[in-house]
Amino acid sequence: MLDESLLDEPEALATADRRGLLRGAAEAGARVRTAARHAAEAGVSALTPDGRPRAVLMAGPGAAATCAADILGTLAGAACPVVPLRPTGVAPAAGALRWTLPGWAGPVDLLLIATPDGTEPGLAQLAEQAYRRGCTVVAVAPARTPVAEAVGAAHGLSLPMATAPYEQDEPEAASAPGALWALLTPLLLLLDRTGLIDAPAATLELVADRLDRTAERCGPAVATYTNAAKTLASELAESLPLIWTEGPAAGPVGRRFAAAIGELAGRPALPAELPEALPAHGALLVGGLAAGANPDDFFRDRVEEAQALRARVVLLRDRPTGGLSAAPAARELALGHDTALSELEPDPGTGDPGGPLENLAELIAVTDFAAVYLALASRA
């Protein structure tokens, strides 16, 4: 169940937030600025790459590294393939994971390593393997960790991860709001220098400003009826979110949102991109998860009996309404099956509505806050 009354009690939310998730979401803009400063001090702005890499390979544990690779691949588009390297191992623990370069990787390729931990033996071994193959290696990891040292030994570039003092007491969750921007920001600046994406320091300052404004609108002191993140969290109570995304930047956001709901709130969520989401999830709107699947639910004891999950569509879009869009068909399909619908788009009043990186940042910020509120207000 979701204790909706908790959402409008900032002190109670702070007490329940033992992992500092709300603080991490609120400090996303500051994390971008700190990470950009660290990258500049490490010499990223002075790099003069000799041409573009043939491919960008990316490795790292957890949802933050996966989302960072997803975002970089989306922004790079057809300019260069961004290939995430999936780990293998007998357990999700850092020491049990191993990464391997594909057989074709060589001197014309770039390996990116992103880790909020920095102690993974598998990533240190990957850096050594890349050195033997002639790949250029760049890592974002906490300073003076085994991974950072291994990259230095492989004649690569190690960029210190921007961390907060309170995060050093215990490891952050992989979907925690603070980890993503600390890993992603230096890589955005690096790939901007290679010409693969357009993310100069000035643009990242605008991204940080957008994250700050979004945090002001979605923070714990803002009431639910004017808070998009709290409203979305309350709408997702006792539901199975079907996260449908439209627009290139919305895809990574939807997949991150689903991962955050699972890891932080312990709830299932299914992401898919439009228009493929309509046939992929259409059967869920008429099956056992449909709104009217159980006529006897009206007579359920709402105190003693748990409510069954019902599908709810969450439509995430990064483009203005109009033009060639599958959103009208998505709304028609959902409402035609009496399925509740939530919609989220970047606020055109917060900046340039056409800036893909800014729009992506705003969508990530709102959904990060929503996942945290859902986690904090949920109870057994």
Tab-separated table of C-alpha atoms in Angstrom:
chain	number	residue	atom	x	y	z
A	1	MET	CA	0.000	0.000	0.000
A	2	LEU	CA	0.985	3.625	-0.460
A	3	ASP	CA	0.692	6.009	2.463
A	4	GLU	CA	-0.336	9.086	0.473
A	5	SER	CA	-0.522	11.223	3.617
A	6	LEU	CA	3.246	10.800	3.992
A	7	LEU	CA	3.825	12.582	0.685
A	8	ASP	CA	2.721	15.897	2.169
A	9	GLU	CA	4.762	15.569	5.359
A	10	PRO	CA	8.313	16.709	4.531
A	11	GLU	CA	9.679	15.842	7.978
A	12	ALA	CA	8.221	12.324	7.837
A	13	LEU	CA	9.676	11.864	4.346
A	14	ALA	CA	13.096	12.951	5.598
A	15	THR	CA	12.858	10.472	8.480
A	16	ALA	CA	11.890	7.639	6.128
A	17	ASP	CA	14.664	8.511	3.661
A	18	ARG	CA	17.513	6.665	5.369
A	19	ARG	CA	19.450	6.288	2.097
A	20	GLY	CA	19.483	9.994	1.205
A	21	LEU	CA	17.540	9.441	-2.022
A	22	LEU	CA	15.659	12.737	-1.891
A	23	ARG	CA	18.872	14.615	-1.240
A	24	GLY	CA	20.477	12.911	-4.237
A	25	ALA	CA	17.541	13.900	-6.460
A	26	ALA	CA	17.592	17.489	-5.213
A	27	GLU	CA	21.348	17.802	-5.727
A	28	ALA	CA	21.376	16.543	-9.331
A	29	GLY	CA	22.133	20.003	-10.733
A	30	ALA	CA	24.963	20.528	-8.266
A	31	ARG	CA	26.313	17.072	-9.134
A	32	VAL	CA	26.465	18.037	-12.824
A	33	ARG	CA	28.436	21.194	-12.004
A	34	THR	CA	30.846	19.362	-9.702
A	35	ALA	CA	31.410	16.567	-12.203
A	36	ALA	CA	32.013	19.082	-14.995
A	37	ARG	CA	34.569	20.895	-12.826
A	38	HIS	CA	36.363	17.640	-12.008
A	39	ALA	CA	36.447	16.738	-15.708
A	40	ALA	CA	37.891	20.143	-16.608
A	41	GLU	CA	40.555	19.814	-13.898
A	42	ALA	CA	41.439	16.378	-15.297
A	43	GLY	CA	42.097	17.968	-18.694
A	44	VAL	CA	39.060	16.870	-20.720
A	45	SER	CA	38.468	20.365	-22.132
A	46	ALA	CA	42.045	20.429	-23.462
A	47	LEU	CA	41.843	17.093	-25.305
A	48	THR	CA	42.391	17.161	-29.060
A	49	PRO	CA	41.334	13.710	-30.328
A	50	ASP	CA	42.713	12.561	-33.650
A	51	GLY	CA	39.410	11.773	-35.333
A	52	ARG	CA	36.345	9.916	-34.139
A	53	PRO	CA	36.438	6.367	-32.755
A	54	ARG	CA	34.967	3.600	-34.883
A	55	ALA	CA	32.851	2.448	-31.920
A	56	VAL	CA	32.372	3.335	-28.290
A	57	LEU	CA	32.316	0.392	-25.886
A	58	MET	CA	30.937	0.952	-22.401
A	59	ALA	CA	31.144	-1.179	-19.275
A	60	GLY	CA	30.032	-0.729	-15.699
A	61	PRO	CA	27.874	-2.305	-13.009
A	62	GLY	CA	24.298	-1.438	-12.159
A	63	ALA	CA	21.502	0.672	-13.547
A	64	ALA	CA	23.432	3.964	-13.565
A	65	ALA	CA	26.075	2.675	-15.988
A	66	THR	CA	23.398	0.988	-18.114
A	67	CYS	CA	21.376	4.189	-18.325
A	68	ALA	CA	24.470	6.250	-19.114
A	69	ALA	CA	25.276	3.942	-22.048
A	70	ASP	CA	21.643	4.150	-23.178
A	71	ILE	CA	21.698	7.958	-23.124
A	72	LEU	CA	25.053	8.223	-24.897
A	73	GLY	CA	23.874	5.837	-27.597
A	74	THR	CA	20.699	7.876	-28.083
A	75	LEU	CA	22.556	11.178	-28.319
A	76	ALA	CA	25.255	9.800	-30.631
A	77	GLY	CA	22.651	8.331	-32.979
A	78	ALA	CA	24.081	7.309	-36.333
A	79	ALA	CA	27.361	9.147	-35.751
A	80	CYS	CA	28.891	6.207	-33.883
A	81	PRO	CA	27.600	2.976	-32.336
A	82	VAL	CA	27.682	2.872	-28.526
A	83	VAL	CA	27.964	-0.786	-27.510
A	84	PRO	CA	27.212	-1.673	-23.870
A	85	LEU	CA	29.268	-4.602	-22.599
A	86	ARG	CA	27.095	-6.911	-20.511
A	87	PRO	CA	28.742	-8.495	-17.469
A	88	THR	CA	28.820	-12.203	-16.766
A	89	GLY	CA	29.267	-13.908	-13.429
A	90	VAL	CA	27.718	-16.143	-10.828
A	91	ALA	CA	26.367	-13.285	-8.677
A	92	PRO	CA	25.620	-9.556	-8.976
A	93	ALA	CA	28.343	-8.761	-6.429
A	94	ALA	CA	31.099	-6.519	-7.756
A	95	GLY	CA	33.837	-9.088	-7.294
A	96	ALA	CA	31.946	-11.775	-9.208
A	97	LEU	CA	31.333	-9.792	-12.399
A	98	ARG	CA	33.474	-10.031	-15.515
A	99	TRP	CA	33.473	-8.036	-18.742
A	100	THR	CA	35.025	-9.064	-22.068
A	101	LEU	CA	35.811	-7.030	-25.170
A	102	PRO	CA	34.261	-8.231	-28.435
A	103	GLY	CA	36.661	-9.903	-30.822
A	104	TRP	CA	36.636	-6.974	-33.262
A	105	ALA	CA	37.661	-4.319	-30.698
A	106	GLY	CA	41.003	-2.700	-31.460
A	107	PRO	CA	43.045	0.510	-31.705
A	108	VAL	CA	40.311	2.516	-33.453
A	109	ASP	CA	37.784	1.949	-30.670
A	110	LEU	CA	37.141	3.758	-27.380
A	111	LEU	CA	36.369	1.939	-24.117
A	112	LEU	CA	34.440	3.844	-21.439
A	113	ILE	CA	34.270	2.456	-17.894
A	114	ALA	CA	31.741	3.927	-15.459
A	115	THR	CA	31.504	2.713	-11.879
A	116	PRO	CA	30.345	4.363	-8.633
A	117	ASP	CA	32.306	1.733	-6.670
A	118	GLY	CA	35.702	1.342	-8.326
A	119	THR	CA	36.706	-1.933	-6.661
A	120	GLU	CA	35.510	-4.379	-9.339
A	121	PRO	CA	38.351	-6.747	-10.348
A	122	GLY	CA	36.528	-7.463	-13.594
A	123	LEU	CA	36.738	-3.818	-14.694
A	124	ALA	CA	40.424	-3.622	-13.815
A	125	GLN	CA	41.020	-6.729	-15.933
A	126	LEU	CA	38.968	-5.185	-18.757
A	127	ALA	CA	41.221	-2.105	-18.738
A	128	GLU	CA	44.274	-4.349	-19.023
A	129	GLN	CA	42.663	-6.295	-21.867
A	130	ALA	CA	41.847	-3.036	-23.694
A	131	TYR	CA	45.468	-1.901	-23.318
A	132	ARG	CA	46.715	-5.137	-24.921
A	133	ARG	CA	44.269	-4.624	-27.797
A	134	GLY	CA	45.316	-1.005	-28.291
A	135	CYS	CA	41.934	0.507	-27.313
A	136	THR	CA	41.829	3.939	-25.752
A	137	VAL	CA	40.450	3.666	-22.204
A	138	VAL	CA	38.638	6.329	-20.184
A	139	ALA	CA	37.111	5.637	-16.777
A	140	VAL	CA	34.848	7.564	-14.428
A	141	ALA	CA	35.378	6.107	-10.953
A	142	PRO	CA	36.051	7.278	-7.408
A	143	ALA	CA	39.617	8.529	-7.043
A	144	ARG	CA	42.348	6.207	-5.772
A	145	THR	CA	40.316	3.036	-6.325
A	146	PRO	CA	41.645	-0.141	-7.981
A	147	VAL	CA	39.778	0.592	-11.231
A	148	ALA	CA	41.183	4.129	-11.427
A	149	GLU	CA	44.687	2.808	-10.788
A	150	ALA	CA	44.295	0.044	-13.389
A	151	VAL	CA	43.219	2.583	-16.013
A	152	GLY	CA	46.231	4.736	-15.163
A	153	ALA	CA	48.497	1.715	-15.529
A	154	ALA	CA	46.923	1.066	-18.944
A	155	HIS	CA	47.892	4.615	-20.031
A	156	GLY	CA	44.239	5.612	-20.032
A	157	LEU	CA	42.445	8.670	-18.659
A	158	SER	CA	40.858	8.355	-15.218
A	159	LEU	CA	38.217	10.961	-14.339
A	160	PRO	CA	37.293	11.232	-10.639
A	161	MET	CA	33.623	10.647	-9.900
A	162	ALA	CA	31.843	13.478	-8.122
A	163	THR	CA	30.651	12.077	-4.799
A	164	ALA	CA	28.959	13.619	-1.768
A	165	PRO	CA	30.315	13.079	1.773
A	166	TYR	CA	27.158	11.305	2.949
A	167	GLU	CA	27.506	8.710	0.159
A	168	GLN	CA	30.814	7.439	1.513
A	169	ASP	CA	29.183	5.846	4.562
A	170	GLU	CA	27.427	3.126	2.562
A	171	PRO	CA	27.247	2.181	-1.144
A	172	GLU	CA	24.617	3.946	-3.225
A	173	ALA	CA	21.835	2.022	-4.931
A	174	ALA	CA	22.568	1.691	-8.639
A	175	SER	CA	19.327	3.529	-9.473
A	176	ALA	CA	19.924	6.279	-6.907
A	177	PRO	CA	19.468	9.755	-8.453
A	178	GLY	CA	22.957	10.997	-7.560
A	179	ALA	CA	24.966	8.265	-9.273
A	180	LEU	CA	23.741	8.782	-12.838
A	181	TRP	CA	24.799	12.418	-13.300
A	182	ALA	CA	28.124	11.869	-11.553
A	183	LEU	CA	28.982	9.161	-14.105
A	184	LEU	CA	27.312	10.661	-17.167
A	185	THR	CA	28.519	14.283	-17.061
A	186	PRO	CA	32.267	13.619	-17.632
A	187	LEU	CA	31.428	11.225	-20.462
A	188	LEU	CA	29.209	13.813	-22.136
A	189	LEU	CA	32.076	16.304	-22.060
A	190	LEU	CA	34.490	13.690	-23.384
A	191	LEU	CA	32.300	12.661	-26.320
A	192	ASP	CA	31.658	16.317	-27.086
A	193	ARG	CA	35.425	16.699	-27.567
A	194	THR	CA	35.433	13.771	-29.988
A	195	GLY	CA	32.596	15.342	-31.980
A	196	LEU	CA	30.193	12.455	-31.435
A	197	ILE	CA	27.606	14.462	-29.499
A	198	ASP	CA	26.864	18.121	-28.817
A	199	ALA	CA	27.334	18.601	-25.062
A	200	PRO	CA	29.768	21.446	-24.344
A	201	ALA	CA	30.231	22.891	-20.872
A	202	ALA	CA	27.746	25.690	-21.610
A	203	THR	CA	25.036	23.177	-22.459
A	204	LEU	CA	25.713	21.190	-19.305
A	205	GLU	CA	25.342	24.385	-17.275
A	206	LEU	CA	21.873	24.766	-18.826
A	207	VAL	CA	21.170	21.129	-17.936
A	208	ALA	CA	22.181	21.820	-14.332
A	209	ASP	CA	19.880	24.854	-14.245
A	210	ARG	CA	16.990	22.771	-15.590
A	211	LEU	CA	17.633	20.118	-12.947
A	212	ASP	CA	17.613	22.799	-10.247
A	213	ARG	CA	14.296	24.219	-11.449
A	214	THR	CA	12.772	20.768	-11.627
A	215	ALA	CA	13.937	20.010	-8.091
A	216	GLU	CA	12.233	23.186	-6.901
A	217	ARG	CA	8.950	22.039	-8.491
A	218	CYS	CA	9.208	18.420	-7.304
A	219	GLY	CA	10.832	18.761	-3.883
A	220	PRO	CA	9.343	17.354	-0.665
A	221	ALA	CA	8.103	20.773	0.517
A	222	VAL	CA	5.854	21.170	-2.557
A	223	ALA	CA	2.302	19.875	-2.058
A	224	THR	CA	1.119	16.888	-4.063
A	225	TYR	CA	-1.510	18.790	-6.064
A	226	THR	CA	1.182	21.027	-7.606
A	227	ASN	CA	4.014	18.464	-7.576
A	228	ALA	CA	4.258	16.387	-10.755
A	229	ALA	CA	6.492	13.746	-9.139
A	230	LYS	CA	4.296	13.237	-6.055
A	231	THR	CA	1.194	13.134	-8.252
A	232	LEU	CA	2.765	10.469	-10.470
A	233	ALA	CA	3.840	8.416	-7.433
A	234	SER	CA	0.335	8.478	-5.977
A	235	GLU	CA	-1.159	7.525	-9.349
A	236	LEU	CA	1.121	4.485	-9.543
A	237	ALA	CA	-0.051	3.113	-6.180
A	238	GLU	CA	-1.323	-0.482	-6.522
A	239	SER	CA	-0.738	-0.466	-10.284
A	240	LEU	CA	1.502	-2.112	-12.843
A	241	PRO	CA	3.057	0.816	-14.744
A	242	LEU	CA	3.228	0.334	-18.504
A	243	ILE	CA	5.773	3.021	-19.373
A	244	TRP	CA	5.266	4.044	-22.997
A	245	THR	CA	7.813	6.478	-24.429
A	246	GLU	CA	7.839	8.609	-27.554
A	247	GLY	CA	10.720	10.614	-28.915
A	248	PRO	CA	14.405	9.660	-28.957
A	249	ALA	CA	15.293	11.083	-25.543
A	250	ALA	CA	12.296	9.556	-23.772
A	251	GLY	CA	13.343	5.945	-24.422
A	252	PRO	CA	16.287	5.908	-21.981
A	253	VAL	CA	14.179	7.778	-19.418
A	254	GLY	CA	11.435	5.165	-19.544
A	255	ARG	CA	13.878	2.308	-19.137
A	256	ARG	CA	15.595	4.071	-16.231
A	257	PHE	CA	12.227	4.802	-14.582
A	258	ALA	CA	11.261	1.133	-14.770
A	259	ALA	CA	14.609	0.095	-13.272
A	260	ALA	CA	14.295	2.665	-10.464
A	261	ILE	CA	10.772	1.547	-9.593
A	262	GLY	CA	12.018	-2.026	-9.350
A	263	GLU	CA	15.189	-1.340	-7.352
A	264	LEU	CA	14.050	1.495	-5.098
A	265	ALA	CA	10.345	0.752	-4.613
A	266	GLY	CA	10.366	-3.022	-5.113
A	267	ARG	CA	7.582	-2.880	-7.719
A	268	PRO	CA	7.330	-4.206	-11.276
A	269	ALA	CA	7.159	-1.878	-14.286
A	270	LEU	CA	7.313	-2.554	-18.021
A	271	PRO	CA	8.864	-0.032	-20.450
A	272	ALA	CA	8.309	0.047	-24.216
A	273	GLU	CA	8.654	2.591	-26.999
A	274	LEU	CA	5.798	3.793	-29.189
A	275	PRO	CA	4.454	2.666	-31.564
A	276	GLU	CA	5.772	-0.839	-30.774
A	277	ALA	CA	4.332	-0.562	-27.258
A	278	LEU	CA	0.767	-0.781	-28.576
A	279	PRO	CA	0.915	-4.371	-29.868
A	280	ALA	CA	3.480	-5.402	-27.244
A	281	HIS	CA	1.368	-4.332	-24.256
A	282	GLY	CA	-2.104	-4.311	-25.806
A	283	ALA	CA	-2.972	-7.744	-24.408
A	284	LEU	CA	-2.239	-6.519	-20.874
A	285	LEU	CA	-5.116	-4.059	-21.186
A	286	VAL	CA	-7.665	-6.815	-21.815
A	287	GLY	CA	-6.291	-9.629	-19.635
A	288	GLY	CA	-6.137	-10.175	-15.915
A	289	LEU	CA	-4.425	-6.811	-15.355
A	290	ALA	CA	-7.204	-4.818	-17.036
A	291	ALA	CA	-9.201	-2.329	-15.009
A	292	GLY	CA	-12.377	-4.407	-15.073
A	293	ALA	CA	-10.779	-7.841	-14.996
A	294	ASN	CA	-12.403	-8.912	-11.704
A	295	PRO	CA	-16.065	-7.859	-11.270
A	296	ASP	CA	-15.996	-9.153	-7.683
A	297	ASP	CA	-13.302	-6.610	-6.780
A	298	PHE	CA	-16.063	-4.123	-5.875
A	299	PHE	CA	-17.028	-6.334	-2.930
A	300	ARG	CA	-13.443	-6.806	-1.732
A	301	ASP	CA	-12.689	-6.103	1.926
A	302	ARG	CA	-10.513	-3.029	1.418
A	303	VAL	CA	-8.984	-3.291	4.879
A	304	GLU	CA	-8.094	-6.966	5.094
A	305	GLU	CA	-7.587	-7.922	1.437
A	306	ALA	CA	-4.762	-6.605	-0.718
A	307	GLN	CA	-5.783	-4.843	-3.908
A	308	ALA	CA	-4.848	-6.617	-7.140
A	309	LEU	CA	-2.452	-4.868	-9.515
A	310	ARG	CA	-4.109	-3.099	-12.413
A	311	ALA	CA	-2.301	-1.805	-15.473
A	312	ARG	CA	-1.740	1.941	-15.740
A	313	VAL	CA	-0.193	3.561	-18.788
A	314	VAL	CA	2.493	6.190	-18.190
A	315	LEU	CA	3.106	8.157	-21.380
A	316	LEU	CA	6.537	9.858	-21.420
A	317	ARG	CA	7.202	12.188	-24.338
A	318	ASP	CA	10.053	14.527	-25.183
A	319	ARG	CA	8.461	16.311	-28.101
A	320	PRO	CA	5.560	18.801	-28.239
A	321	THR	CA	2.110	17.461	-28.986
A	322	GLY	CA	1.286	17.462	-32.679
A	323	GLY	CA	2.836	16.254	-35.894
A	324	LEU	CA	3.544	12.604	-36.581
A	325	SER	CA	2.845	10.982	-33.231
A	326	ALA	CA	1.541	7.690	-31.873
A	327	ALA	CA	0.324	9.384	-28.689
A	328	PRO	CA	-3.318	9.777	-29.865
A	329	ALA	CA	-3.482	6.055	-30.684
A	330	ALA	CA	-1.936	5.259	-27.289
A	331	ARG	CA	-4.527	7.366	-25.478
A	332	GLU	CA	-7.334	5.817	-27.488
A	333	LEU	CA	-6.134	2.282	-26.725
A	334	ALA	CA	-5.769	2.959	-22.999
A	335	LEU	CA	-9.015	4.851	-22.507
A	336	GLY	CA	-10.882	2.431	-24.772
A	337	HIS	CA	-10.076	-0.311	-22.266
A	338	ASP	CA	-10.838	1.841	-19.209
A	339	THR	CA	-7.141	1.914	-18.340
A	340	ALA	CA	-5.870	4.853	-16.307
A	341	LEU	CA	-3.377	7.099	-18.087
A	342	SER	CA	-0.654	9.397	-16.770
A	343	GLU	CA	1.244	11.741	-19.083
A	344	LEU	CA	4.561	13.514	-18.598
A	345	GLU	CA	6.313	15.931	-20.950
A	346	PRO	CA	9.040	18.538	-20.452
A	347	ASP	CA	7.590	21.835	-19.284
A	348	PRO	CA	7.927	24.308	-22.182
A	349	GLY	CA	8.109	27.122	-19.650
A	350	THR	CA	11.381	25.894	-18.116
A	351	GLY	CA	13.632	26.475	-21.110
A	352	ASP	CA	14.140	25.614	-24.753
A	353	PRO	CA	11.544	22.896	-25.498
A	354	GLY	CA	13.697	21.646	-28.373
A	355	GLY	CA	16.883	20.982	-26.414
A	356	PRO	CA	17.136	17.168	-26.307
A	357	LEU	CA	19.646	16.996	-23.459
A	358	GLU	CA	17.719	19.495	-21.322
A	359	ASN	CA	14.410	17.760	-22.002
A	360	LEU	CA	15.956	14.412	-21.153
A	361	ALA	CA	17.337	15.841	-17.909
A	362	GLU	CA	13.947	17.175	-16.846
A	363	LEU	CA	12.186	13.885	-17.552
A	364	ILE	CA	14.860	11.989	-15.612
A	365	ALA	CA	14.559	14.393	-12.678
A	366	VAL	CA	10.762	14.126	-12.415
A	367	THR	CA	10.735	10.342	-12.729
A	368	ASP	CA	13.630	10.006	-10.255
A	369	PHE	CA	11.654	12.007	-7.690
A	370	ALA	CA	8.544	9.942	-8.454
A	371	ALA	CA	10.412	6.646	-7.926
A	372	VAL	CA	11.831	7.923	-4.630
A	373	TYR	CA	8.416	9.092	-3.376
A	374	LEU	CA	6.918	5.762	-4.382
A	375	ALA	CA	9.646	3.957	-2.445
A	376	LEU	CA	9.360	6.103	0.683
A	377	ALA	CA	5.568	6.113	0.880
A	378	SER	CA	5.145	2.396	0.173
A	379	ARG	CA	4.538	0.098	3.092
A	380	ALA	CA	3.875	-3.605	3.522
